[in-house]
Backbone as ProteinMPNN parsed JSONL, in Angstrom:
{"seq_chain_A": "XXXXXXXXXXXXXXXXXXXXXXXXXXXXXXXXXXXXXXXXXXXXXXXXXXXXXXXXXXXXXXXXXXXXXXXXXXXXXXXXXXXXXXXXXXXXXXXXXXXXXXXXXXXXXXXXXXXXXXXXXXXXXXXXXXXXXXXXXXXXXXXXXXXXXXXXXXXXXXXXXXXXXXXXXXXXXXXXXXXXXXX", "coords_chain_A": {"N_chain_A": [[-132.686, -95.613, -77.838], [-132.296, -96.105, -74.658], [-131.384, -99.171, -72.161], [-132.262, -98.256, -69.585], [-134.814, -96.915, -70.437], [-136.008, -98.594, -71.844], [-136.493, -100.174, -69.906], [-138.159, -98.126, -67.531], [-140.088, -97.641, -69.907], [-141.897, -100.094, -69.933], [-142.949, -100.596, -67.78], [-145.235, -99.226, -67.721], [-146.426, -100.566, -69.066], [-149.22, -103.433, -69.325], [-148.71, -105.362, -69.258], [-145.681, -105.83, -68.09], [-143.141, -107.626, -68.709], [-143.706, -108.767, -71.181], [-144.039, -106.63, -72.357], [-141.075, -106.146, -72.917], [-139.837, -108.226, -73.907], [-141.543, -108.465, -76.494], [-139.989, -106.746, -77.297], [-137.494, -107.309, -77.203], [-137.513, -109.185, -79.35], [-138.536, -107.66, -81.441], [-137.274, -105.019, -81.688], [-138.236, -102.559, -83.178], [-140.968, -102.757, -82.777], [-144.614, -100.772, -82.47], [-145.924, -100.485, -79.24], [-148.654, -100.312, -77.156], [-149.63, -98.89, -74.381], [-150.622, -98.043, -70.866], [-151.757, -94.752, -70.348], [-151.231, -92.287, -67.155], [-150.249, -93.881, -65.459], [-147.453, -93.967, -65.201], [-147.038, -92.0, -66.609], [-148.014, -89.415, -68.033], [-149.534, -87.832, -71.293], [-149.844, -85.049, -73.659], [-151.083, -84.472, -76.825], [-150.634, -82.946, -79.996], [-151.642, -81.957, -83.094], [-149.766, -82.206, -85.719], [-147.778, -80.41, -87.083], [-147.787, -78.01, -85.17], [-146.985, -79.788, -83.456], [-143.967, -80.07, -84.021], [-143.062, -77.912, -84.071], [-143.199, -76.675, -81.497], [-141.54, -78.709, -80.227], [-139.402, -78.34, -81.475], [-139.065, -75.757, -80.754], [-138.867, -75.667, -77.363], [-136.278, -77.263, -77.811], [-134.817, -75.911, -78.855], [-134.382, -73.891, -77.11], [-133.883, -74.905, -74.513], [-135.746, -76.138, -72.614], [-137.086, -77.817, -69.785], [-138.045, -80.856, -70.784], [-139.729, -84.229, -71.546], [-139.417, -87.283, -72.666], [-140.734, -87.727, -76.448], [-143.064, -88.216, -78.86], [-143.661, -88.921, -82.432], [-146.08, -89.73, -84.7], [-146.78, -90.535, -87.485], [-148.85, -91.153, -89.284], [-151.02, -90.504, -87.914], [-150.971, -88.003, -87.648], [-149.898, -86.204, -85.565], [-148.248, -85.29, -82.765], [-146.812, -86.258, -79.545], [-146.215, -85.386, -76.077], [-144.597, -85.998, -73.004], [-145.589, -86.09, -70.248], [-145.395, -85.949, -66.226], [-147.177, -87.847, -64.777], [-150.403, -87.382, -63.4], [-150.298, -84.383, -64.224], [-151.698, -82.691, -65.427], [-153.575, -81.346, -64.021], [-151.386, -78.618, -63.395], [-150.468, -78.393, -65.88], [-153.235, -77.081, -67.57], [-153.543, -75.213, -66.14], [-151.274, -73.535, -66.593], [-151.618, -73.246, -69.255], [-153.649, -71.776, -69.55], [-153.311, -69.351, -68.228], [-151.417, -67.926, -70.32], [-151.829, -65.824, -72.365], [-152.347, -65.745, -75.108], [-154.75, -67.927, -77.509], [-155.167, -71.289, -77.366], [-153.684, -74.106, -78.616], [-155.991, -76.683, -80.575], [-155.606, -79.721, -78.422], [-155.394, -83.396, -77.236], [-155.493, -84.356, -73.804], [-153.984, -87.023, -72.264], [-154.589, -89.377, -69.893], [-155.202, -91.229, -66.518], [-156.917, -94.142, -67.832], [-156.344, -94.204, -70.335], [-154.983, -95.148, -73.093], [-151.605, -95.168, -74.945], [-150.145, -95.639, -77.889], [-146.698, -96.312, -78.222], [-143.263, -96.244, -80.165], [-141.408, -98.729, -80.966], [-138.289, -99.538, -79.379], [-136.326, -99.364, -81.218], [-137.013, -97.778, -83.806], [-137.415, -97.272, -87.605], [-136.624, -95.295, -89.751], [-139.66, -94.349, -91.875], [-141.37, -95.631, -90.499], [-144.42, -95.726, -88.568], [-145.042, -94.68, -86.28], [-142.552, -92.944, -84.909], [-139.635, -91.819, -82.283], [-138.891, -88.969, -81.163], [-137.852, -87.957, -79.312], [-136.031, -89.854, -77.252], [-136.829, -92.126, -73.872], [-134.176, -91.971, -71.812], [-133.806, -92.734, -69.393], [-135.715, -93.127, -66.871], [-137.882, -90.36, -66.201], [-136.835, -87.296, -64.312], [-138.849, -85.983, -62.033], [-140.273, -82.784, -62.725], [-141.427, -80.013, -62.143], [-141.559, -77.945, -63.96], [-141.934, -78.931, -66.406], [-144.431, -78.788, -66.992], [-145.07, -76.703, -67.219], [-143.213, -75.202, -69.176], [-144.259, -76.76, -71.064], [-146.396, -75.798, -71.657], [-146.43, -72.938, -72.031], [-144.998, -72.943, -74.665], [-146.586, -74.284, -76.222], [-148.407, -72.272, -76.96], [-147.035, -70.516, -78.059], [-145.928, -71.487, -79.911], [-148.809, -72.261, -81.552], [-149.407, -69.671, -82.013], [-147.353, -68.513, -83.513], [-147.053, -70.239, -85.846], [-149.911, -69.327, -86.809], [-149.602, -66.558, -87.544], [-147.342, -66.964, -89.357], [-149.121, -67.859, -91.268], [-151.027, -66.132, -91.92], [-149.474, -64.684, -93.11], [-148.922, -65.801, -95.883], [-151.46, -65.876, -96.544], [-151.75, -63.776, -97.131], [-149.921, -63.157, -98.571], [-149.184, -64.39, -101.117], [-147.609, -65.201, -102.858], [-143.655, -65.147, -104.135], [-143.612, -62.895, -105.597], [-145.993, -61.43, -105.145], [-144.69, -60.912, -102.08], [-142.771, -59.162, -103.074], [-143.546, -56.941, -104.364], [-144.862, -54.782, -102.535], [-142.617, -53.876, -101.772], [-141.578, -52.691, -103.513], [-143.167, -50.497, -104.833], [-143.91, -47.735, -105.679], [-141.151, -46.969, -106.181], [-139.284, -45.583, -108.392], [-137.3, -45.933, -111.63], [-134.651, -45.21, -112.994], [-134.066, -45.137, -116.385], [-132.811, -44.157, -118.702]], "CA_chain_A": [[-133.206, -95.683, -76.488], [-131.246, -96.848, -73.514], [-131.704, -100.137, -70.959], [-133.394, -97.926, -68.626], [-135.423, -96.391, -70.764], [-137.097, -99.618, -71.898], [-137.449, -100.391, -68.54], [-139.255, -97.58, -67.364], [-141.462, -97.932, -70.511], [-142.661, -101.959, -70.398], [-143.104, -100.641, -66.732], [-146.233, -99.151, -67.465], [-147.674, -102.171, -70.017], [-149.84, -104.319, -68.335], [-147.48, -106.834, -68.974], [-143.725, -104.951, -68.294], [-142.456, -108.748, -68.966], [-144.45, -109.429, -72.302], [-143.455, -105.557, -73.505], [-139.53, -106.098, -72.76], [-139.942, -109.932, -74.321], [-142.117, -107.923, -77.64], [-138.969, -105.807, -78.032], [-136.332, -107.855, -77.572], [-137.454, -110.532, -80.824], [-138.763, -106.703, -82.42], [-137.558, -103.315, -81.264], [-139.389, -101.823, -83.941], [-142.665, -102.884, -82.584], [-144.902, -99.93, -80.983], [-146.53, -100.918, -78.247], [-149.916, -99.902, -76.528], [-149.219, -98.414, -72.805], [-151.258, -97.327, -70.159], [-151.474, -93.244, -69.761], [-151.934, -91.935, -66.128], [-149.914, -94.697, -64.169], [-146.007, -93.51, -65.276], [-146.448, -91.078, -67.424], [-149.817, -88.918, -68.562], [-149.187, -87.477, -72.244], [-150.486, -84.46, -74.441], [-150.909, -84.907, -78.364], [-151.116, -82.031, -80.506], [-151.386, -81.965, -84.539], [-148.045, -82.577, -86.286], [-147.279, -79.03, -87.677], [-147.743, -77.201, -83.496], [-145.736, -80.391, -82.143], [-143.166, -80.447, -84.461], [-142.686, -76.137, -83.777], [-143.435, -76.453, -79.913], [-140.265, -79.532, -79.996], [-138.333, -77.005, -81.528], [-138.765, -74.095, -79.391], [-138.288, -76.265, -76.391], [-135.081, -77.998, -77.692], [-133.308, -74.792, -78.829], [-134.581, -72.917, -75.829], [-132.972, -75.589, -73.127], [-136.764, -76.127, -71.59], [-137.177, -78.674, -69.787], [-139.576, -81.319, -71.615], [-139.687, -85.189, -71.28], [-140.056, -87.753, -74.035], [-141.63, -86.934, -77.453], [-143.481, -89.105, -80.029], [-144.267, -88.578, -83.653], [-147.059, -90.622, -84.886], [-146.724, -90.364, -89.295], [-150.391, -91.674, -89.827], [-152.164, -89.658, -87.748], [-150.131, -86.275, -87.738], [-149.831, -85.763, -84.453], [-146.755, -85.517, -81.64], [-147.678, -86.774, -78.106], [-145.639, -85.089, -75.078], [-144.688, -86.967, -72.332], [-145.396, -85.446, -68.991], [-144.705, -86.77, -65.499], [-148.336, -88.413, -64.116], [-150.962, -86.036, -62.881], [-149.762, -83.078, -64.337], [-153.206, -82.264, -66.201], [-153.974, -79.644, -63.752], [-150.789, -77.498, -63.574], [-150.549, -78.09, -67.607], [-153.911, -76.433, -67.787], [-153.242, -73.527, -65.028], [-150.416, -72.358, -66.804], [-152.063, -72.989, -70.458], [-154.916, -70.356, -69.207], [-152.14, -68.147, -67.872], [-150.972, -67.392, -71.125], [-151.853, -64.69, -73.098], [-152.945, -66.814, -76.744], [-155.272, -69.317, -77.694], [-154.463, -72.525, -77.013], [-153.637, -74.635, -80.097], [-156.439, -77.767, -79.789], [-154.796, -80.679, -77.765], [-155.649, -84.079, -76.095], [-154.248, -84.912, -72.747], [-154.161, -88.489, -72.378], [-154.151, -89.621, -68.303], [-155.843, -92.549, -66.046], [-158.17, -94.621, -68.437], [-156.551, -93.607, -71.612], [-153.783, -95.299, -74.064], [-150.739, -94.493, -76.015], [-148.93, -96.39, -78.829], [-145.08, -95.819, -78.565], [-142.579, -96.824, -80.599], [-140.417, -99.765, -80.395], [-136.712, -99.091, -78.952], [-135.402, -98.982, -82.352], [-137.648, -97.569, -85.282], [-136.816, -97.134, -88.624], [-137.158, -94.121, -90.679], [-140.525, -95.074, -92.611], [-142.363, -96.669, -89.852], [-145.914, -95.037, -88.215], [-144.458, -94.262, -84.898], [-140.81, -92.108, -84.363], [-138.973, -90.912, -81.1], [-138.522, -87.422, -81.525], [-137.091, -87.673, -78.091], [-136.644, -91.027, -76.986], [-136.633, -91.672, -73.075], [-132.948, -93.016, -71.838], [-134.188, -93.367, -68.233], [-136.841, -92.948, -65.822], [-137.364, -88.729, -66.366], [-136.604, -87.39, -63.333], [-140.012, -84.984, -61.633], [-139.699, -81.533, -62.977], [-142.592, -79.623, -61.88], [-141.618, -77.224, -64.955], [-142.115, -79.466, -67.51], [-145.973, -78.601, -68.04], [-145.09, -74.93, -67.176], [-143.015, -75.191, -70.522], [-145.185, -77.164, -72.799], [-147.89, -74.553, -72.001], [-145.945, -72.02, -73.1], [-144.103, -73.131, -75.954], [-147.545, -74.443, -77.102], [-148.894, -71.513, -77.215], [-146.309, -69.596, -78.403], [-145.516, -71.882, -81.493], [-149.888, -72.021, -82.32], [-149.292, -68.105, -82.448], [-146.203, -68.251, -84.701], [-147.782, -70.684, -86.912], [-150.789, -68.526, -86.951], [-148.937, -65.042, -87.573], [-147.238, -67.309, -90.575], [-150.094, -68.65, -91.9], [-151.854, -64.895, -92.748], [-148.721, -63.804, -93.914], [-148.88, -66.682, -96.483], [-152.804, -65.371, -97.282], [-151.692, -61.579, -97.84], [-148.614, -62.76, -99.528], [-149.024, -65.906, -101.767], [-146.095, -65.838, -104.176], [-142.844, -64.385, -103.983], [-144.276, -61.771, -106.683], [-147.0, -60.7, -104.369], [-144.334, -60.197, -101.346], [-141.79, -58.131, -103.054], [-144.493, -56.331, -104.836], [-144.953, -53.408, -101.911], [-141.631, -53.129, -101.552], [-141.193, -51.995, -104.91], [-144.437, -49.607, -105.49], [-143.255, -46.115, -105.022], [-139.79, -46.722, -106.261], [-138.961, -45.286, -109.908], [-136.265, -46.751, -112.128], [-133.4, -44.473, -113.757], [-133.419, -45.849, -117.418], [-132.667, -43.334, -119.208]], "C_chain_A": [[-132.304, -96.606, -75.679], [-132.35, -98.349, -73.11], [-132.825, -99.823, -70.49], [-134.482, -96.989, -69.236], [-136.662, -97.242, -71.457], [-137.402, -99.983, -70.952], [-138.181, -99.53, -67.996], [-140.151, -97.383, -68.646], [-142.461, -99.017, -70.282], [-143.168, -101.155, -68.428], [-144.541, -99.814, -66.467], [-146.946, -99.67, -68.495], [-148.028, -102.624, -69.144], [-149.636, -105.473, -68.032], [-146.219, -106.571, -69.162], [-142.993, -106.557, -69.345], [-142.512, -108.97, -70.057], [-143.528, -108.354, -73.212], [-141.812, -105.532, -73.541], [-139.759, -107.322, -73.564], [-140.24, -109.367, -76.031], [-140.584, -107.496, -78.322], [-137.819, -106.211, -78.015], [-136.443, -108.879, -78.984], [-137.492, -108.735, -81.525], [-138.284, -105.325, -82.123], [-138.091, -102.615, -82.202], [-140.807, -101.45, -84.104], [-143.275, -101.99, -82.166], [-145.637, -101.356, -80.109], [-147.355, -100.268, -77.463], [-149.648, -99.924, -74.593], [-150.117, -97.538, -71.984], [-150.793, -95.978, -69.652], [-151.882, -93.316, -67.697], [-150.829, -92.783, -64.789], [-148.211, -94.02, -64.019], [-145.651, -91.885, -65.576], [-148.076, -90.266, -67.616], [-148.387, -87.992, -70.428], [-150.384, -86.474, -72.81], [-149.69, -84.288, -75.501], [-151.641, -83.538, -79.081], [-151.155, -82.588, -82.212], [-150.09, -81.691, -84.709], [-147.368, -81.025, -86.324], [-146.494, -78.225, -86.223], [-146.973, -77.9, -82.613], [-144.386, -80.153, -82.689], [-142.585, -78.751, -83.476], [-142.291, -76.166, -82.042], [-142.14, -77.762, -79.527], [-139.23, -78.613, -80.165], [-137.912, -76.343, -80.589], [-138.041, -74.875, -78.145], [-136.606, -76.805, -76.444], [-134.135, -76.783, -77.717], [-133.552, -73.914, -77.667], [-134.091, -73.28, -74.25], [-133.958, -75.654, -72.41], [-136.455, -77.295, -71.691], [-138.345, -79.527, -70.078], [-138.433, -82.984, -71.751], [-139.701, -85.785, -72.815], [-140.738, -87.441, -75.55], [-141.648, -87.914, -78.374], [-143.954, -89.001, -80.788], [-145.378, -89.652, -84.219], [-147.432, -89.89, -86.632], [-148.575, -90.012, -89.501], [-151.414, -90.629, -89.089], [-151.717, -88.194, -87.782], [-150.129, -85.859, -86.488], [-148.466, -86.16, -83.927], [-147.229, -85.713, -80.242], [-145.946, -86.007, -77.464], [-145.607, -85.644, -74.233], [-144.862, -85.834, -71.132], [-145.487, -86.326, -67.976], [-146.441, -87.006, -64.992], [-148.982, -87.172, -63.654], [-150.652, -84.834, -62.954], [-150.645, -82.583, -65.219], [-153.74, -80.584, -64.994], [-152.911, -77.979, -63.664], [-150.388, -77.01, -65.096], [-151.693, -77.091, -67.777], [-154.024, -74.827, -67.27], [-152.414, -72.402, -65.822], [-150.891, -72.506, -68.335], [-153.241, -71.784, -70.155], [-154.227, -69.735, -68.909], [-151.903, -67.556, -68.838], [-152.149, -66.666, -72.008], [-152.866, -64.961, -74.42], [-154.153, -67.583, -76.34], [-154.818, -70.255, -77.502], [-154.736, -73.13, -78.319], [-154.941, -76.031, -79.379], [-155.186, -78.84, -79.688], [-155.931, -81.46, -76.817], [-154.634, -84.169, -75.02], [-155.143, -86.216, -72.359], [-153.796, -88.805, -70.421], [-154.73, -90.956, -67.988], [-157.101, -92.914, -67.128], [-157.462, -94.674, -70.13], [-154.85, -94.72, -72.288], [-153.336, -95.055, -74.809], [-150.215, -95.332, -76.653], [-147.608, -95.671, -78.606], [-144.468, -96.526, -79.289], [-141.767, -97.989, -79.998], [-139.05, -99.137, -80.045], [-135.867, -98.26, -79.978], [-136.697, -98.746, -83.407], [-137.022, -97.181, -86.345], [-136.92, -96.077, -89.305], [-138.327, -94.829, -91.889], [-141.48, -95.377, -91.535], [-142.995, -95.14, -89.19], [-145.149, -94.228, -87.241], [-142.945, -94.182, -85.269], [-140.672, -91.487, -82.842], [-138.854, -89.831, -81.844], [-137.658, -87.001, -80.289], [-137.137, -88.868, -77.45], [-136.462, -91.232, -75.041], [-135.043, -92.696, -73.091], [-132.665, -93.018, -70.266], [-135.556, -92.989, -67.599], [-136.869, -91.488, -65.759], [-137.44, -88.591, -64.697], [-138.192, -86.169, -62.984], [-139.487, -83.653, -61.919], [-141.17, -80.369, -63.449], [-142.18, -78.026, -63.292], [-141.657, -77.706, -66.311], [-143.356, -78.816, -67.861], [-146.162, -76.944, -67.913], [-144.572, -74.53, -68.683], [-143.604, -75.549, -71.142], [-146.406, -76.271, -72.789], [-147.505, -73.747, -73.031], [-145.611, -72.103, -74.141], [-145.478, -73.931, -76.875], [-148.162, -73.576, -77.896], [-148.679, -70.184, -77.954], [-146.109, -70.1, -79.94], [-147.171, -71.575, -82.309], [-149.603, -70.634, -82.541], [-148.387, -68.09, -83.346], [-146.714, -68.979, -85.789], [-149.087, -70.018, -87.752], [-150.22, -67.446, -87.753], [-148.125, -65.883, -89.486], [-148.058, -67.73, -91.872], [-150.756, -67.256, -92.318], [-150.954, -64.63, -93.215], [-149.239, -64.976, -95.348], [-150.345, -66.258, -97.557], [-152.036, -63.819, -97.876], [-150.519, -61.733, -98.938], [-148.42, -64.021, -100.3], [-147.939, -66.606, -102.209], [-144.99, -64.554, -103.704], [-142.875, -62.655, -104.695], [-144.481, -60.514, -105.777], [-145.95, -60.46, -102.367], [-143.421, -59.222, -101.795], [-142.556, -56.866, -103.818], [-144.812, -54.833, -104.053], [-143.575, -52.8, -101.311], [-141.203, -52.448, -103.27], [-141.958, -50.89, -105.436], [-143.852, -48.754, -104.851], [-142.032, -45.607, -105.835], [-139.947, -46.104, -107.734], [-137.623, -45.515, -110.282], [-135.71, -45.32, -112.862], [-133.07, -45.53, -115.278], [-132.805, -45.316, -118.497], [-131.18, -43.487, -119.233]], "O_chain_A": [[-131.736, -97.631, -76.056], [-133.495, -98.591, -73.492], [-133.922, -100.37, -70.595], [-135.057, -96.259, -68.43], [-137.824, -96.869, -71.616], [-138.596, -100.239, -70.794], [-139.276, -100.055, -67.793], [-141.199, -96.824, -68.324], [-143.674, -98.86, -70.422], [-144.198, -101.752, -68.113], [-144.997, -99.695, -65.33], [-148.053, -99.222, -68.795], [-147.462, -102.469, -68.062], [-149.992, -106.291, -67.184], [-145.596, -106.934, -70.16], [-142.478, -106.455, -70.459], [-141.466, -109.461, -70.483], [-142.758, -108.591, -74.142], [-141.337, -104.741, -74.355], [-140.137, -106.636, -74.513], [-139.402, -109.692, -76.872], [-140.146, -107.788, -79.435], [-136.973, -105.648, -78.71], [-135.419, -109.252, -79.555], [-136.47, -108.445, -82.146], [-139.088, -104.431, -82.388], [-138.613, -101.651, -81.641], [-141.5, -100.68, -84.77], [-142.805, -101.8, -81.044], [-145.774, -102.565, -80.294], [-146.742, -99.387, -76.859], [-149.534, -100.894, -73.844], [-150.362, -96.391, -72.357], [-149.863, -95.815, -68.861], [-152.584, -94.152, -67.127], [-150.679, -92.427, -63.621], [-147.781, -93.641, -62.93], [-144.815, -91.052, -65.225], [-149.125, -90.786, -67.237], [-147.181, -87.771, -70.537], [-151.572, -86.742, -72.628], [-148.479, -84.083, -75.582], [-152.785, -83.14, -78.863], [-150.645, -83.682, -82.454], [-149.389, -81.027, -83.945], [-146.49, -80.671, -85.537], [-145.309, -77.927, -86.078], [-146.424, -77.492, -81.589], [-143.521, -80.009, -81.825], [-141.878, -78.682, -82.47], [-141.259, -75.729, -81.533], [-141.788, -77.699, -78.349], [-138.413, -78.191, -79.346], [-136.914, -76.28, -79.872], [-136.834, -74.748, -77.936], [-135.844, -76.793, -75.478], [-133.134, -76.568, -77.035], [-132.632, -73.149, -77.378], [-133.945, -72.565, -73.258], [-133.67, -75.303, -71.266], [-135.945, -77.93, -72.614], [-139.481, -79.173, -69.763], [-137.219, -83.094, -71.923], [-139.9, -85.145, -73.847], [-141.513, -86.497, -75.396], [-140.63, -88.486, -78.763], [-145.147, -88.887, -80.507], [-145.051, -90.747, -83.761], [-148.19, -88.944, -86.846], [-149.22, -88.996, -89.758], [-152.383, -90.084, -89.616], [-152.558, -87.329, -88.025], [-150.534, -84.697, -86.465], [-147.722, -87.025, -84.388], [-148.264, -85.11, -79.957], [-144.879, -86.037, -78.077], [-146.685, -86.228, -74.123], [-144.239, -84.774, -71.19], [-145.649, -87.499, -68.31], [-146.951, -85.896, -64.842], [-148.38, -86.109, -63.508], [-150.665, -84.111, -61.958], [-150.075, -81.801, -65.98], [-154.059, -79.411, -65.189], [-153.285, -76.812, -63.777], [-150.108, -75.88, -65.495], [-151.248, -76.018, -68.185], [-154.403, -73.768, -67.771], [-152.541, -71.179, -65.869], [-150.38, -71.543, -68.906], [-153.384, -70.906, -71.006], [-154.439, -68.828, -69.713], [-152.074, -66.35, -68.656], [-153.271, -67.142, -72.178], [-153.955, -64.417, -74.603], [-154.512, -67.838, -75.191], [-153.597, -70.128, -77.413], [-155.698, -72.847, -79.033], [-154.956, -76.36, -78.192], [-154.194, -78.921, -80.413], [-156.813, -80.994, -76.095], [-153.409, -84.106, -75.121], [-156.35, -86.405, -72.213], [-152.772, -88.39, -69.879], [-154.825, -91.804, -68.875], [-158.073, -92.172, -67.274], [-158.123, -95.181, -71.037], [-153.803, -94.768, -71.643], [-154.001, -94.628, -75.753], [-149.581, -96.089, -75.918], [-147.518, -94.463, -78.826], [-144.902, -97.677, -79.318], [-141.526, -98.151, -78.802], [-138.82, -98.061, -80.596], [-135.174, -97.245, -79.906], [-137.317, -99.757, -83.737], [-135.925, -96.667, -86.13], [-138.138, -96.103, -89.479], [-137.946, -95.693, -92.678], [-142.643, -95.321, -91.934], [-142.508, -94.009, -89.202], [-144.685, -93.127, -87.538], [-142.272, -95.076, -85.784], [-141.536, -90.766, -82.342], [-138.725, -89.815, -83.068], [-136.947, -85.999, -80.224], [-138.239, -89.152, -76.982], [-135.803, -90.266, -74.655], [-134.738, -93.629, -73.834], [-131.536, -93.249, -69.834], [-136.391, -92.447, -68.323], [-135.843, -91.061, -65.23], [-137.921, -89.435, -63.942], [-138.499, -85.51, -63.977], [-138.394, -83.316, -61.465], [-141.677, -80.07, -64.531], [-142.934, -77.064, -63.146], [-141.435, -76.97, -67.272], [-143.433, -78.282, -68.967], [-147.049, -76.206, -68.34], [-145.219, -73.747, -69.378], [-143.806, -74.847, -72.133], [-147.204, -76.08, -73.707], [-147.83, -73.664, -74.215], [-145.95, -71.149, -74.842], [-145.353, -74.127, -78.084], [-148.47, -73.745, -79.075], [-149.419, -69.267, -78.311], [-146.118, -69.371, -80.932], [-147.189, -70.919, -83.351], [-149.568, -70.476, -83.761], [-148.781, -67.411, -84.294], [-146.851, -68.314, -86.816], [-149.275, -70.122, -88.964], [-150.514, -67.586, -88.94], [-148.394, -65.368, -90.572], [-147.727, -67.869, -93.049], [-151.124, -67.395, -93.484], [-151.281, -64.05, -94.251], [-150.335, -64.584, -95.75], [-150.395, -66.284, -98.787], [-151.992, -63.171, -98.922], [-150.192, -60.94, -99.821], [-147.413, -64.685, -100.056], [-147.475, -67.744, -102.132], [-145.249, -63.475, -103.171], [-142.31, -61.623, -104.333], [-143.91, -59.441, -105.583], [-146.585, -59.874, -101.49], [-143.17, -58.333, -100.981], [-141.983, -55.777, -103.772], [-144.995, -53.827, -104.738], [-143.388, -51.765, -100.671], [-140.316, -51.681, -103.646], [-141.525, -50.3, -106.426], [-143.35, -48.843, -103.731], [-141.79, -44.441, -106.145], [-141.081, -46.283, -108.177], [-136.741, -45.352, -109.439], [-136.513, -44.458, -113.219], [-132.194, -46.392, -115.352], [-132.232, -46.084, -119.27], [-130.482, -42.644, -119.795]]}, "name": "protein", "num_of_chains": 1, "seq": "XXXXXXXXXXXXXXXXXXXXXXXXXXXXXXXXXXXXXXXXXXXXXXXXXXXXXXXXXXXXXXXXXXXXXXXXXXXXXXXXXXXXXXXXXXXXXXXXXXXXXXXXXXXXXXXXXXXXXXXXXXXXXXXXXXXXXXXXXXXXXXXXXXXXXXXXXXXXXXXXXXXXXXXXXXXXXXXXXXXXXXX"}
């Protein structure tokens, strides 16, 4: 994580001074940050964030911040403040179910990582910020989609997985029919 990327974080603690001061003796520390004032965030289960980071990264959407959280299995999204209602507009737009998800806004707090984490520790960047994101009224147009698109791919993998347990039981109907030449 950059300069300005700890500065626009400590910039929505309730003490910017205390959380820049925390992370300079520890960058490893998280730190507890008010949703709603910088930033608002939605946290899905680990498996749908990890997929829905994916899609977004190899797909060139645009998408803010991203935080892994070990202990509880979840990935938090960063979106730009008040963006709870066009996140939801275009999550009902789509087509799917919606995977469940909190969105975190005014009232609500997030643990983030410290600057520097370690491989091992609770809290990981998955995307760390390395300034102030800039407004990109397509950010929550993408995390709709790509939410909804990865719970469906996870889904669609997950029966194959029932119909087809073991490698046995998938090559199994490709083989019924065939007859062998042994003779």
């Amino acid at each position: 994580m950059t300069t300005r990327g700890v500065e626009w974080l400590s910039a929505a603690a309730d003490d910017p001074a205390g959380c820049r001061a925390t992370w300079a003796e520890n960058p490893r520390a998280p730190y507890v940050l008010a949703a709603g004032r910088l930033f608002d965030m939605v946290t899905v289960e680990q498996r749908v964030g990890m997929e829905t980071f994916d899609q977004l990264l190899h797909r060139g959407l645009p998408f803010g911040p991203v935080v892994l959280d070990h202990k509880a299995r979840r990935v938090g999204f960063f979106l730009g403040s008040r963006s709870e209602e066009p996140f939801a507009h275009h999550l009902a737009k789509e087509a799917g179910a919606p995977p469940r998800y909190r969105y975190l806004t005014q009232g609500s707090v997030v643990v983030v990582p410290g600057p520097m984490p370690m491989t091992g520790d609770r809290y990981q960047w998955l995307r760390a910020p390395t300034r102030r994101p800039v407004a990109n009224p397509l950010r929550p147009v993408a995390l709709a989609t790509m939410l909804i698109a990865s719970a469906e791919l996870l889904a669609r993998v997950d029966s194959y997985s029932e119909r087809y347990p073991s490698a046995a039981a998938f090559a199994l109907p490709a083989f019924e029919g065939t007859t062998t030449d042994a003779g």
